[in-house]
mmCIF file of C-alpha atoms (C1' of nucleotides) in Angstrom:
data_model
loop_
_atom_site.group_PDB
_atom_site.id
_atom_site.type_symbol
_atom_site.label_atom_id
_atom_site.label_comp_id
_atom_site.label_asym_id
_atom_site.label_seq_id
_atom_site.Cartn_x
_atom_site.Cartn_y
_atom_site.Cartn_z
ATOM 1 C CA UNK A 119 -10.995 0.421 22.069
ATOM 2 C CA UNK A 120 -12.108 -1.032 19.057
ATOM 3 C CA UNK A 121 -15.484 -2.536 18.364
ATOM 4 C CA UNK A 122 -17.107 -4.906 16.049
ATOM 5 C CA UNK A 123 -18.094 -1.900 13.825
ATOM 6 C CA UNK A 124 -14.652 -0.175 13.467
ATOM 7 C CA UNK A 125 -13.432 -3.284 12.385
ATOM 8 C CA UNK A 126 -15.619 -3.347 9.468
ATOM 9 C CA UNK A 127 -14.752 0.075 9.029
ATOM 10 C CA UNK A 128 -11.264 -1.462 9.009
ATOM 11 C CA UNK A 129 -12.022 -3.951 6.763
ATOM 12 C CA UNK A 130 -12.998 -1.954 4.228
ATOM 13 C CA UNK A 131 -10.126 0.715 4.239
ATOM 14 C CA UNK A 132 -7.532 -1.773 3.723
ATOM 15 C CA UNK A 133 -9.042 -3.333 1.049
ATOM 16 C CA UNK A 134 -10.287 0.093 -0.734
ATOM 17 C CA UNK A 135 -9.965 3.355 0.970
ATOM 18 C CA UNK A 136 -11.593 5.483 -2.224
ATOM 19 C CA UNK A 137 -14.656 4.207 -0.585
ATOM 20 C CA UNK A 138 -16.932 7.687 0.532
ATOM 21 C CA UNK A 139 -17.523 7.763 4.129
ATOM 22 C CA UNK A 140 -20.935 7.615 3.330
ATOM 23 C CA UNK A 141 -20.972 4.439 1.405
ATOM 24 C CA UNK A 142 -18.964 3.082 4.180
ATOM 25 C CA UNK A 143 -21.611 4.117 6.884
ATOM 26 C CA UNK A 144 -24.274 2.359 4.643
ATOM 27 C CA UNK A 145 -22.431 -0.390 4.658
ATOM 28 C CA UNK A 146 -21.810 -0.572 8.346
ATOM 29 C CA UNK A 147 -24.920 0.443 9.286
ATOM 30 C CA UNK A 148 -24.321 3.883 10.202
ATOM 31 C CA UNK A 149 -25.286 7.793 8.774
ATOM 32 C CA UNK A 150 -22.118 9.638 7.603
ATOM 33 C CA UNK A 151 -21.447 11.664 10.705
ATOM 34 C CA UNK A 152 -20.682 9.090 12.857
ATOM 35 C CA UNK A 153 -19.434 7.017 10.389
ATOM 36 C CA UNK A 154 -16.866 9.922 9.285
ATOM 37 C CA UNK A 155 -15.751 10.234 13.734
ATOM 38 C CA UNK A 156 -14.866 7.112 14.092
ATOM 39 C CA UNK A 157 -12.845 6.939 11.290
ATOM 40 C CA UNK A 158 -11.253 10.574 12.652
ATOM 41 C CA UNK A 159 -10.455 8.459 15.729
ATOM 42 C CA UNK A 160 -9.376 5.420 14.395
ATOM 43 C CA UNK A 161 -6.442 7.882 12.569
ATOM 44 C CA UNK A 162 -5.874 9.856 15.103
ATOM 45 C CA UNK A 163 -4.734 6.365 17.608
ATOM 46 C CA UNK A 164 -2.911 5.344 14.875
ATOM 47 C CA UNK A 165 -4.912 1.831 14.059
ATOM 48 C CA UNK A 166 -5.079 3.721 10.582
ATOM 49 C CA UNK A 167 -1.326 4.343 9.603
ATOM 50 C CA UNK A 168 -1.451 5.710 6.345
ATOM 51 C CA UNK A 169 -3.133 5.959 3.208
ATOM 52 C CA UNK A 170 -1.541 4.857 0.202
ATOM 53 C CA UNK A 171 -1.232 3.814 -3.315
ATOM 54 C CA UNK A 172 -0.310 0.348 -4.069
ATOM 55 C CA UNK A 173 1.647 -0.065 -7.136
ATOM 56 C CA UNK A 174 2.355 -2.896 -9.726
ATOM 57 C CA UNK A 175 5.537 -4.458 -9.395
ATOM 58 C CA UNK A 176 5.662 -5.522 -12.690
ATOM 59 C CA UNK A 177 5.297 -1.910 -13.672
ATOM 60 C CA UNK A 178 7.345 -0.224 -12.028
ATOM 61 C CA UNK A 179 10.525 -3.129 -13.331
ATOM 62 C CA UNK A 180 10.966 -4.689 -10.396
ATOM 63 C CA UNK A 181 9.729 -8.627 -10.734
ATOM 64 C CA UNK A 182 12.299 -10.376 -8.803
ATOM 65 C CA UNK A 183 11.765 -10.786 -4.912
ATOM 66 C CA UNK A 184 14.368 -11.779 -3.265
ATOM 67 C CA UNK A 185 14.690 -13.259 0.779
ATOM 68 C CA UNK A 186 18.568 -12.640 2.328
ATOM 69 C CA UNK A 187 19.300 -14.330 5.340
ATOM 70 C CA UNK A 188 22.056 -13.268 7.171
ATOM 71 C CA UNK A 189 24.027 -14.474 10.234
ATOM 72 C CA UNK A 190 26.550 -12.713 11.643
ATOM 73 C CA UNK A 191 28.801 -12.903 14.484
ATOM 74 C CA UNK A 192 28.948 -9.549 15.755
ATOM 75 C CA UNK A 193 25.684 -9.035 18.144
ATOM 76 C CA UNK A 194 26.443 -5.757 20.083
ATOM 77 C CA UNK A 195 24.359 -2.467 19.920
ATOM 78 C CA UNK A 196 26.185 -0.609 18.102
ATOM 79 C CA UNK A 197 27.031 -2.468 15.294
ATOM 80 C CA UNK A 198 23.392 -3.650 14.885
ATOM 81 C CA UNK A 199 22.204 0.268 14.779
ATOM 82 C CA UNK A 200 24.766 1.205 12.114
ATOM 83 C CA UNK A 201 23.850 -1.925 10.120
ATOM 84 C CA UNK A 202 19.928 -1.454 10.485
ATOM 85 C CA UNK A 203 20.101 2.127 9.349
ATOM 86 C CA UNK A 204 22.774 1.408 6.297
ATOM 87 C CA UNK A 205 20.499 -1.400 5.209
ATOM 88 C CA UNK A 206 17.053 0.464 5.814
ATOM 89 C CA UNK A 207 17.887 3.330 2.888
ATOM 90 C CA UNK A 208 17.995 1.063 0.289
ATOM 91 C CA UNK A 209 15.098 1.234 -1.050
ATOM 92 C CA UNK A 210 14.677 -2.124 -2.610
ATOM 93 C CA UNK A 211 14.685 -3.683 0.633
ATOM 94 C CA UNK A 212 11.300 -3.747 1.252
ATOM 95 C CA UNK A 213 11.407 -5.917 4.488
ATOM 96 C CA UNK A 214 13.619 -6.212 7.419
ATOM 97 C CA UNK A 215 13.138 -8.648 10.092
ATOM 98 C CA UNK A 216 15.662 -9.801 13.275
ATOM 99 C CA UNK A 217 14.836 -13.009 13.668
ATOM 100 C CA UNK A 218 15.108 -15.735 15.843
ATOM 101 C CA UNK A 219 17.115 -19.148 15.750
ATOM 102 C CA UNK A 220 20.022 -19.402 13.832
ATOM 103 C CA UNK A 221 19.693 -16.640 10.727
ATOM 104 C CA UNK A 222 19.957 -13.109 12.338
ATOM 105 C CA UNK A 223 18.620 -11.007 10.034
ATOM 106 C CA UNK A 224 15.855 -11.925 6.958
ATOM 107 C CA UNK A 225 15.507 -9.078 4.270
ATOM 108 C CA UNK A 226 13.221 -9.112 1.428
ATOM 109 C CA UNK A 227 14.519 -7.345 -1.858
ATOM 110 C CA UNK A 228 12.925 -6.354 -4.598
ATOM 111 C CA UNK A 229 15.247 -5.658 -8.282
ATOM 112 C CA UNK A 230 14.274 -5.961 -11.644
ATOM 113 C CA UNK A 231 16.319 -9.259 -12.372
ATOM 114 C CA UNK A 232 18.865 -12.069 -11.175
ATOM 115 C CA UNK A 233 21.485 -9.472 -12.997
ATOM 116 C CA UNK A 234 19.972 -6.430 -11.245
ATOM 117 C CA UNK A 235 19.993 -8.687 -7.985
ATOM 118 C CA UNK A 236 24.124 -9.087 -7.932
ATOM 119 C CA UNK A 237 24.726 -5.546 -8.289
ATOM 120 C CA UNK A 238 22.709 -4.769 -5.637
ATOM 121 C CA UNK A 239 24.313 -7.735 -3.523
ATOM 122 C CA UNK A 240 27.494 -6.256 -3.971
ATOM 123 C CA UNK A 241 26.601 -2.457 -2.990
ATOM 124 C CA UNK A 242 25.453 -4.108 0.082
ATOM 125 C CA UNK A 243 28.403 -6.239 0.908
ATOM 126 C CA UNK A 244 30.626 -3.084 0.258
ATOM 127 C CA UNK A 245 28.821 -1.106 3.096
ATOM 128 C CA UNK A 246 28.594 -3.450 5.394
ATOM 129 C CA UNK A 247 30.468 -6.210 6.638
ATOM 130 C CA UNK A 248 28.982 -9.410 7.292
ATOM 131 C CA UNK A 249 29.865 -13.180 7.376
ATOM 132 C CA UNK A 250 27.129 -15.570 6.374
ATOM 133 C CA UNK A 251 24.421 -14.800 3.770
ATOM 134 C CA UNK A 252 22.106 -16.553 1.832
ATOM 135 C CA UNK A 253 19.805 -15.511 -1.083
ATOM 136 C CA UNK A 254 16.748 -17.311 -2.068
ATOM 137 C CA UNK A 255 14.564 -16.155 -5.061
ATOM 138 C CA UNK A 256 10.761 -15.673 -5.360
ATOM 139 C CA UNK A 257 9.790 -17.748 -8.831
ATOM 140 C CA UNK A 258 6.255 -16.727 -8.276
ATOM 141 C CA UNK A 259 4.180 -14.430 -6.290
ATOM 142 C CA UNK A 260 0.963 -16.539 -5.076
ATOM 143 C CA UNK A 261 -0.216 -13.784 -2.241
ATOM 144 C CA UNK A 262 1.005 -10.395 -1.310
ATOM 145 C CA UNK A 263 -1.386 -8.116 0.383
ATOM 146 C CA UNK A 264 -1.272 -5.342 2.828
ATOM 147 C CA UNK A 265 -4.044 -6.425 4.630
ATOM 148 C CA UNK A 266 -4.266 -7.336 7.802
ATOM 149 C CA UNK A 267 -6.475 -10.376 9.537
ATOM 150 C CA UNK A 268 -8.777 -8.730 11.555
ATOM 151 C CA UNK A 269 -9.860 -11.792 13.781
ATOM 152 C CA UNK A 270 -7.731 -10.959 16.152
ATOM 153 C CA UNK A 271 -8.611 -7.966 17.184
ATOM 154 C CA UNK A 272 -9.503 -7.552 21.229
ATOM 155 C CA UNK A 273 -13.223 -5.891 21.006
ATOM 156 C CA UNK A 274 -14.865 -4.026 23.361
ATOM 157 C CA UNK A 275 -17.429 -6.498 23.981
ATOM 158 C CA UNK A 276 -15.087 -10.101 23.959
ATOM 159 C CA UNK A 277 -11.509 -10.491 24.677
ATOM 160 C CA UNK A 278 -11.541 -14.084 22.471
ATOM 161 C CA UNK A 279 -10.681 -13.888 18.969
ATOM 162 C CA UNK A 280 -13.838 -13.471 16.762
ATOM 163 C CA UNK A 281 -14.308 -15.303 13.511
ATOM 164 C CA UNK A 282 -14.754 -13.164 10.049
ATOM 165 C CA UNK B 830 4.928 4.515 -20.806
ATOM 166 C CA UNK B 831 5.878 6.523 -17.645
ATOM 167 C CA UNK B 832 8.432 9.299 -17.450
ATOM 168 C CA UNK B 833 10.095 11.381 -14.908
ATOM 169 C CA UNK B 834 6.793 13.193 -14.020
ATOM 170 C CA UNK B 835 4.840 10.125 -13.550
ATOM 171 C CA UNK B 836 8.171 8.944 -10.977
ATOM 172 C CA UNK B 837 7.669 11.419 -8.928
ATOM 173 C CA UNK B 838 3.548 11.377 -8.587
ATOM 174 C CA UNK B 839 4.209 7.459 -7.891
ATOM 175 C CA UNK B 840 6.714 7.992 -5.229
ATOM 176 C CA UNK B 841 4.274 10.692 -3.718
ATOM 177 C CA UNK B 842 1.247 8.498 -3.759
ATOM 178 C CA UNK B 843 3.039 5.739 -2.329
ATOM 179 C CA UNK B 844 3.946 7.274 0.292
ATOM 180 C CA UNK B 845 1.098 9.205 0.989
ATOM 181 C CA UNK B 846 -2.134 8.896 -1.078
ATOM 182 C CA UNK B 847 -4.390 11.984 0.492
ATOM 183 C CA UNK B 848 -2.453 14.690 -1.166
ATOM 184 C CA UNK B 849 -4.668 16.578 -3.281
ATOM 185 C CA UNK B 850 -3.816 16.462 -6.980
ATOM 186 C CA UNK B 851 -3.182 20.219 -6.850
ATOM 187 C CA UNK B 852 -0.346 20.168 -4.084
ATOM 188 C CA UNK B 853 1.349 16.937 -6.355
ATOM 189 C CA UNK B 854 1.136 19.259 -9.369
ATOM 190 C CA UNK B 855 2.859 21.603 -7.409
ATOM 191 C CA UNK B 856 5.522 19.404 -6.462
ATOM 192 C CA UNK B 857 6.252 18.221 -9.618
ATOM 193 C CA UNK B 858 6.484 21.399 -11.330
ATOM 194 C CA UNK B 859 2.600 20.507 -13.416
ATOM 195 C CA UNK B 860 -1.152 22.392 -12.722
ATOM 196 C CA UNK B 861 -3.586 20.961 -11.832
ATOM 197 C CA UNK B 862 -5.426 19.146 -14.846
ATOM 198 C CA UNK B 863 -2.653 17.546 -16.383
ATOM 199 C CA UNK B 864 -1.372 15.846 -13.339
ATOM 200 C CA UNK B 865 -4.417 14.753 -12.774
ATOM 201 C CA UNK B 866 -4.581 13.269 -16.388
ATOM 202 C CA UNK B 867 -1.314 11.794 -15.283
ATOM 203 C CA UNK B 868 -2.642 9.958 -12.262
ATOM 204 C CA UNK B 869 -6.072 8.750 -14.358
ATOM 205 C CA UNK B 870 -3.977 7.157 -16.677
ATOM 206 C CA UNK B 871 -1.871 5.155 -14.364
ATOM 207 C CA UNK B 872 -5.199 3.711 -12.539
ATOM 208 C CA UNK B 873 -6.332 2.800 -16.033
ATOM 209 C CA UNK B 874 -3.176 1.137 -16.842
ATOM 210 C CA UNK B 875 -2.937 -0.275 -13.633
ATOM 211 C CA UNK B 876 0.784 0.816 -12.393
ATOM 212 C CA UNK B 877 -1.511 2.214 -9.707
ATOM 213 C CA UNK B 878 -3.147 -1.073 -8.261
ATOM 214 C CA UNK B 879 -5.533 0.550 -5.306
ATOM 215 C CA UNK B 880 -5.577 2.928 -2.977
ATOM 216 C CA UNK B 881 -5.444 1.039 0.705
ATOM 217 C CA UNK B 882 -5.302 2.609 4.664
ATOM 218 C CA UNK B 883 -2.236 0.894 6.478
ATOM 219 C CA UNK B 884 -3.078 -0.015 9.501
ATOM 220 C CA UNK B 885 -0.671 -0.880 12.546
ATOM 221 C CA UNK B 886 -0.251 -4.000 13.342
ATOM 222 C CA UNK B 887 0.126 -3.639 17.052
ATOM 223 C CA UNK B 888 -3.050 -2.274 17.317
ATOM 224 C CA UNK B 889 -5.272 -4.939 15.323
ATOM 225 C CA UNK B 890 -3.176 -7.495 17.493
ATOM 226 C CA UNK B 891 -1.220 -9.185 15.236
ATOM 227 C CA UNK B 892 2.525 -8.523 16.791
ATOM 228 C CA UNK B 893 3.972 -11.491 15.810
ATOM 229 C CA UNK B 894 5.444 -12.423 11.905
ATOM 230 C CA UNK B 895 6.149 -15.687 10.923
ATOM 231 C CA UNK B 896 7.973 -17.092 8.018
ATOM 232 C CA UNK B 897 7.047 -20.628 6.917
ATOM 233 C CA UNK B 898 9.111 -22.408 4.799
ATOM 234 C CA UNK B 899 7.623 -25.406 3.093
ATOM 235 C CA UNK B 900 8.889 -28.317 0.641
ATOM 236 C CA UNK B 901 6.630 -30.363 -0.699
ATOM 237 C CA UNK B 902 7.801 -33.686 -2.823
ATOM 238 C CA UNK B 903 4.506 -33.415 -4.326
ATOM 239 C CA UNK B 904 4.954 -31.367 -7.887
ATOM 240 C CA UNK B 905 1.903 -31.504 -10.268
ATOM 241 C CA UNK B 906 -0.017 -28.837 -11.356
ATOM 242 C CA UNK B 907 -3.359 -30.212 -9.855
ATOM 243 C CA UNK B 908 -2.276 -30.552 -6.052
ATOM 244 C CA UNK B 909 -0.352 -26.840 -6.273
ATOM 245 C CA UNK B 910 -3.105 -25.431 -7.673
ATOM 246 C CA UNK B 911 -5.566 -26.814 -4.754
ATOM 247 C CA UNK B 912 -2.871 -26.158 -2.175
ATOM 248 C CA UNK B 913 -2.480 -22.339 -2.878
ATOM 249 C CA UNK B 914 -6.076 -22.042 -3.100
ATOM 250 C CA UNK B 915 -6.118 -23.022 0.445
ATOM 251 C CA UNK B 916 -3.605 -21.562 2.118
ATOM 252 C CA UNK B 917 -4.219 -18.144 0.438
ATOM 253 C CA UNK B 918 -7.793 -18.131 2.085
ATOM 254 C CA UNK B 919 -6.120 -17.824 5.447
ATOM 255 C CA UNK B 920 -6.262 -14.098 6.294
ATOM 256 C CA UNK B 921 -3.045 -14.644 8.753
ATOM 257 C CA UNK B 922 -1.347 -15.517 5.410
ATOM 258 C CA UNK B 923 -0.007 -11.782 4.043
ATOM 259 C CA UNK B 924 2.690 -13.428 1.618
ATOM 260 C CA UNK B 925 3.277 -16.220 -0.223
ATOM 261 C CA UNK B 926 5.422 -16.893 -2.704
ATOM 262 C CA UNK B 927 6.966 -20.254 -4.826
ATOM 263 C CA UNK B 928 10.501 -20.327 -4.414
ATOM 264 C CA UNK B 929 13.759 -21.641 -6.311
ATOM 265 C CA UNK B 930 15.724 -23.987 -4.601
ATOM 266 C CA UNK B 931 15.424 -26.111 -1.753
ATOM 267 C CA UNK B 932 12.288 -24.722 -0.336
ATOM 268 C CA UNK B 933 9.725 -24.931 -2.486
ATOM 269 C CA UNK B 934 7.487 -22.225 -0.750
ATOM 270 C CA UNK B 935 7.660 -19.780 1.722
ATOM 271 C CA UNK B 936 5.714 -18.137 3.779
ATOM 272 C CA UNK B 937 4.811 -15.199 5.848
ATOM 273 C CA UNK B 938 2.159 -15.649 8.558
ATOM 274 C CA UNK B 939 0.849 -12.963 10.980
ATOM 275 C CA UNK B 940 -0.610 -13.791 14.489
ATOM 276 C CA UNK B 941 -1.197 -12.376 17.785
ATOM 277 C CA UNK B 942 1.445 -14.577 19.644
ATOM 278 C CA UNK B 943 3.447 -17.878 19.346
ATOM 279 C CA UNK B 944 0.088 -19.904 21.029
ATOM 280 C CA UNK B 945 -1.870 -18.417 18.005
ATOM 281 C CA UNK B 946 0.804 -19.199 15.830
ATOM 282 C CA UNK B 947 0.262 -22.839 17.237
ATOM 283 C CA UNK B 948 -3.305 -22.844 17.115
ATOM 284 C CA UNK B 949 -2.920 -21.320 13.268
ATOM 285 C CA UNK B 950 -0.014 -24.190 12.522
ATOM 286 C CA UNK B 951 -2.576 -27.351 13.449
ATOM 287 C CA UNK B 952 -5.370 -25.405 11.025
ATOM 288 C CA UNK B 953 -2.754 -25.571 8.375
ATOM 289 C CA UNK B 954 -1.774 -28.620 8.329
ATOM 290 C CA UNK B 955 -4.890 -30.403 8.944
ATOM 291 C CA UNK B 956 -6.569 -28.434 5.605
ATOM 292 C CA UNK B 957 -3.268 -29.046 3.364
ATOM 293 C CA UNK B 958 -0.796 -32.359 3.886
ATOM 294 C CA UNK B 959 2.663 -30.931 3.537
ATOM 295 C CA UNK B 960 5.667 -33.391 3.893
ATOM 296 C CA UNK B 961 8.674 -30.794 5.340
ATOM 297 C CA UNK B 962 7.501 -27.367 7.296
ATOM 298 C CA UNK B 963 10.332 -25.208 9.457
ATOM 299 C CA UNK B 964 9.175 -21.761 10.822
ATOM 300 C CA UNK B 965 11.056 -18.852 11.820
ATOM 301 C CA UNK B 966 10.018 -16.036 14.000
ATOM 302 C CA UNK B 967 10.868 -12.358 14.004
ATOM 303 C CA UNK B 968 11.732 -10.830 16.954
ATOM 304 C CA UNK B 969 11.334 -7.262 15.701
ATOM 305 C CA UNK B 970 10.280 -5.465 12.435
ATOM 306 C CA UNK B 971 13.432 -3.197 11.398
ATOM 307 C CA UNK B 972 11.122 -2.453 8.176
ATOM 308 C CA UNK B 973 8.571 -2.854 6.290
ATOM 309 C CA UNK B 974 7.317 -0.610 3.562
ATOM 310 C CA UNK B 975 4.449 -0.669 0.140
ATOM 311 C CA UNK B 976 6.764 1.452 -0.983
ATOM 312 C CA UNK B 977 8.285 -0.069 -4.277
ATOM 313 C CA UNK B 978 11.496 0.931 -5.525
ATOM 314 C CA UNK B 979 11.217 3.630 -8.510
ATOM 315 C CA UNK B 980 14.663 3.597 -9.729
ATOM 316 C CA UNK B 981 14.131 0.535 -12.300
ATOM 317 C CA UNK B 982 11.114 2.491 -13.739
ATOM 318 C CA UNK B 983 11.906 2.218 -17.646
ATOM 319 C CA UNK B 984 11.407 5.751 -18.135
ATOM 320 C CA UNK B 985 10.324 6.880 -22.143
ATOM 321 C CA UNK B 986 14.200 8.929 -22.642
ATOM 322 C CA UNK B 987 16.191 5.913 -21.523
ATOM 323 C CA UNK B 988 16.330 2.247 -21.084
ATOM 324 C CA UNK B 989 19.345 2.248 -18.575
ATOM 325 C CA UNK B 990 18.237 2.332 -14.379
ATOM 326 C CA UNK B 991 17.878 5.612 -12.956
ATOM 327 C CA UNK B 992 19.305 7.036 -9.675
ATOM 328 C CA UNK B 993 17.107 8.524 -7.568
ATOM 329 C "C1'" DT C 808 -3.113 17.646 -32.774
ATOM 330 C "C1'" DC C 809 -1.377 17.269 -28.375
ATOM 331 C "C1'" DT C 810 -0.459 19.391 -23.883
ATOM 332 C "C1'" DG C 811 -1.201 22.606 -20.296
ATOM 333 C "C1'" DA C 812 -3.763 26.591 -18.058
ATOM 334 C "C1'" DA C 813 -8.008 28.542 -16.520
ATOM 335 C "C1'" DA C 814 -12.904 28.136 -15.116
ATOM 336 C "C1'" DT C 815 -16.931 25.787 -13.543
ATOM 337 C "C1'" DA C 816 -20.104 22.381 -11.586
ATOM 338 C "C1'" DC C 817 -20.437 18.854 -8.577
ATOM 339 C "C1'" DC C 818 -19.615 15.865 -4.884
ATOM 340 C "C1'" DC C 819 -17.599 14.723 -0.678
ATOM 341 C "C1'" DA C 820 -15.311 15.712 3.745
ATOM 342 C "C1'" DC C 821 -16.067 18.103 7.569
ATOM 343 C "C1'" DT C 822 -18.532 21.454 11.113
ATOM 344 C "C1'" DA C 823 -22.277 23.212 13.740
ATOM 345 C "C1'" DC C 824 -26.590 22.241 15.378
ATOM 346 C "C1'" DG D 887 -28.432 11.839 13.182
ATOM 347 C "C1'" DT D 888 -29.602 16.091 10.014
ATOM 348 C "C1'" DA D 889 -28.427 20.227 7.540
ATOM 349 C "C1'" DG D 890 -25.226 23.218 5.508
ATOM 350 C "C1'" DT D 891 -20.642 24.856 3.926
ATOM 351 C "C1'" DG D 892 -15.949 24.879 2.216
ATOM 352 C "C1'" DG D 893 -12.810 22.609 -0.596
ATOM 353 C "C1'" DG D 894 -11.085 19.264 -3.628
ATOM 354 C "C1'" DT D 895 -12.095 16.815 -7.663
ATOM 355 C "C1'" DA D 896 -14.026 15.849 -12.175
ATOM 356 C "C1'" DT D 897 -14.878 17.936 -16.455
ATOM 357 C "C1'" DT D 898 -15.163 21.495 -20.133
ATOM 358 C "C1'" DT D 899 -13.251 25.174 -22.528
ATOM 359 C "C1'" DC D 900 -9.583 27.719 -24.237
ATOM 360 C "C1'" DA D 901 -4.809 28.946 -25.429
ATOM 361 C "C1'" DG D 902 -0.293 27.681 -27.120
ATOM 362 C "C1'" DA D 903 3.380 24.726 -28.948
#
DNA sequence: TCTGAAATACCCACTAC
DNA sequence: GTAGTGGGTATTTCAGA
């Protein structure tokens, strides 16, 4: 169960998780120790995933996001594992949703360019076969963070959402 | 500019950010110093953005993901400027993005349920006055990585894309 | 002169009390 | 929550291309 200081705890590691324990525990109000074991814990249930670096986009050549939305008309098992794991290894999709209402399936993508974008399109379309897409592009990236709102989270001591 | 080398420390670190510099030397065929050089000089040249925990979603309650797609008949620079200040102060709000095409923005919101989704939606609205809203829910998350794409990196021995 | 290997001091994560 | 230790990291020095 997660309390009111774990999700500070929280807070902080998804914004910055170079922060020292002991920084952290100053912050929170705790010594290191303690500080360090709930941290342990909150790993070892899995609230804390991973630890990662977050790159630049821009860097890295790809500055084109692209959402797919595809319908389709085949809807049985099978078909839908084979075409979750072909699309899954490409590793510019970066998202992959089933969705509900009338699109099946929204992917985000990630290329360098519109050019870079068709190419991909069409190693897709070759491995897969589907009816009904459509492509929107990202002209400009307002917001994209990792972090998570942590208002929602059910305390220990309240199971109604607490403000920030 | 970033080579091979500096590829394959990227794709480590994105993946997984607590492996010691030593072990990434090791994996990329460099001692110790030097890769760390390496790494330094992304962070100051910010390909490296921050270092973040992941946490699970599930766990900090907020199972359900929302896409929002918004247009707006309302173009100047003044009321987008005021109306991405706004909705980007919402914590629910992870992405968010201006879009070619019909929609003018989209989207993506995460909330506990569809009631908080509700109870998020009237916030929204009341804060910002948008003209056309539709919202689409997934049902499940196939995917959803940091991980960027490295095979567009414009390496320093050649401008065409890479295979990984 | 630039790049990488080796060596050291320091700081932080982690353990025992 | 405090004290102490091992280990990884930051930094310097040195060797080689």
């Amino acid at each position: 169960m997660i309390d009111r200081i774990d999700r500070r705890i929280l807070s902080i590691l998804q914004e910055d998780s170079t922060v020292p324990v002991a920084e952290i525990g100053r912050r929170v109000g705790l010594s290191t120790t303690p500080c360090w074991r709930r941290i342990q814990k909150l790993e070892e249930e899995g609230v804390i995933k991973r630890r990662v670096a977050i790159l630049d986009a821009r860097s890295v050549n790809v500055k084109v996001a692209a959402f797919i939305s595809i319908t389709t008309n085949q809807h049985n098992a099978d078909w839908l594992a084979k075409f979750a794991d072909v699309i899954k290894e490409f590793p510019e999709v970066v998202e992959f949703y089933r969705m509900a209402g009338k699109v099946d399936y929204l992917l985000k993508v990630v290329v360098p360019d519109i050019e870079a974008y068709d190419a991909f399109y069409k190693r897709l379309i070759s491995k897969i076969d589907i009816s009904d897409v459509s492509t929107t592009f990202a002209m400009e990236e307002i917001k994209n963070t990792s972090q998570l709102p942590l208002n929602y989270v059910v305390t220990e001591k309240t199971r109604d959402p607490v403000k920030e």
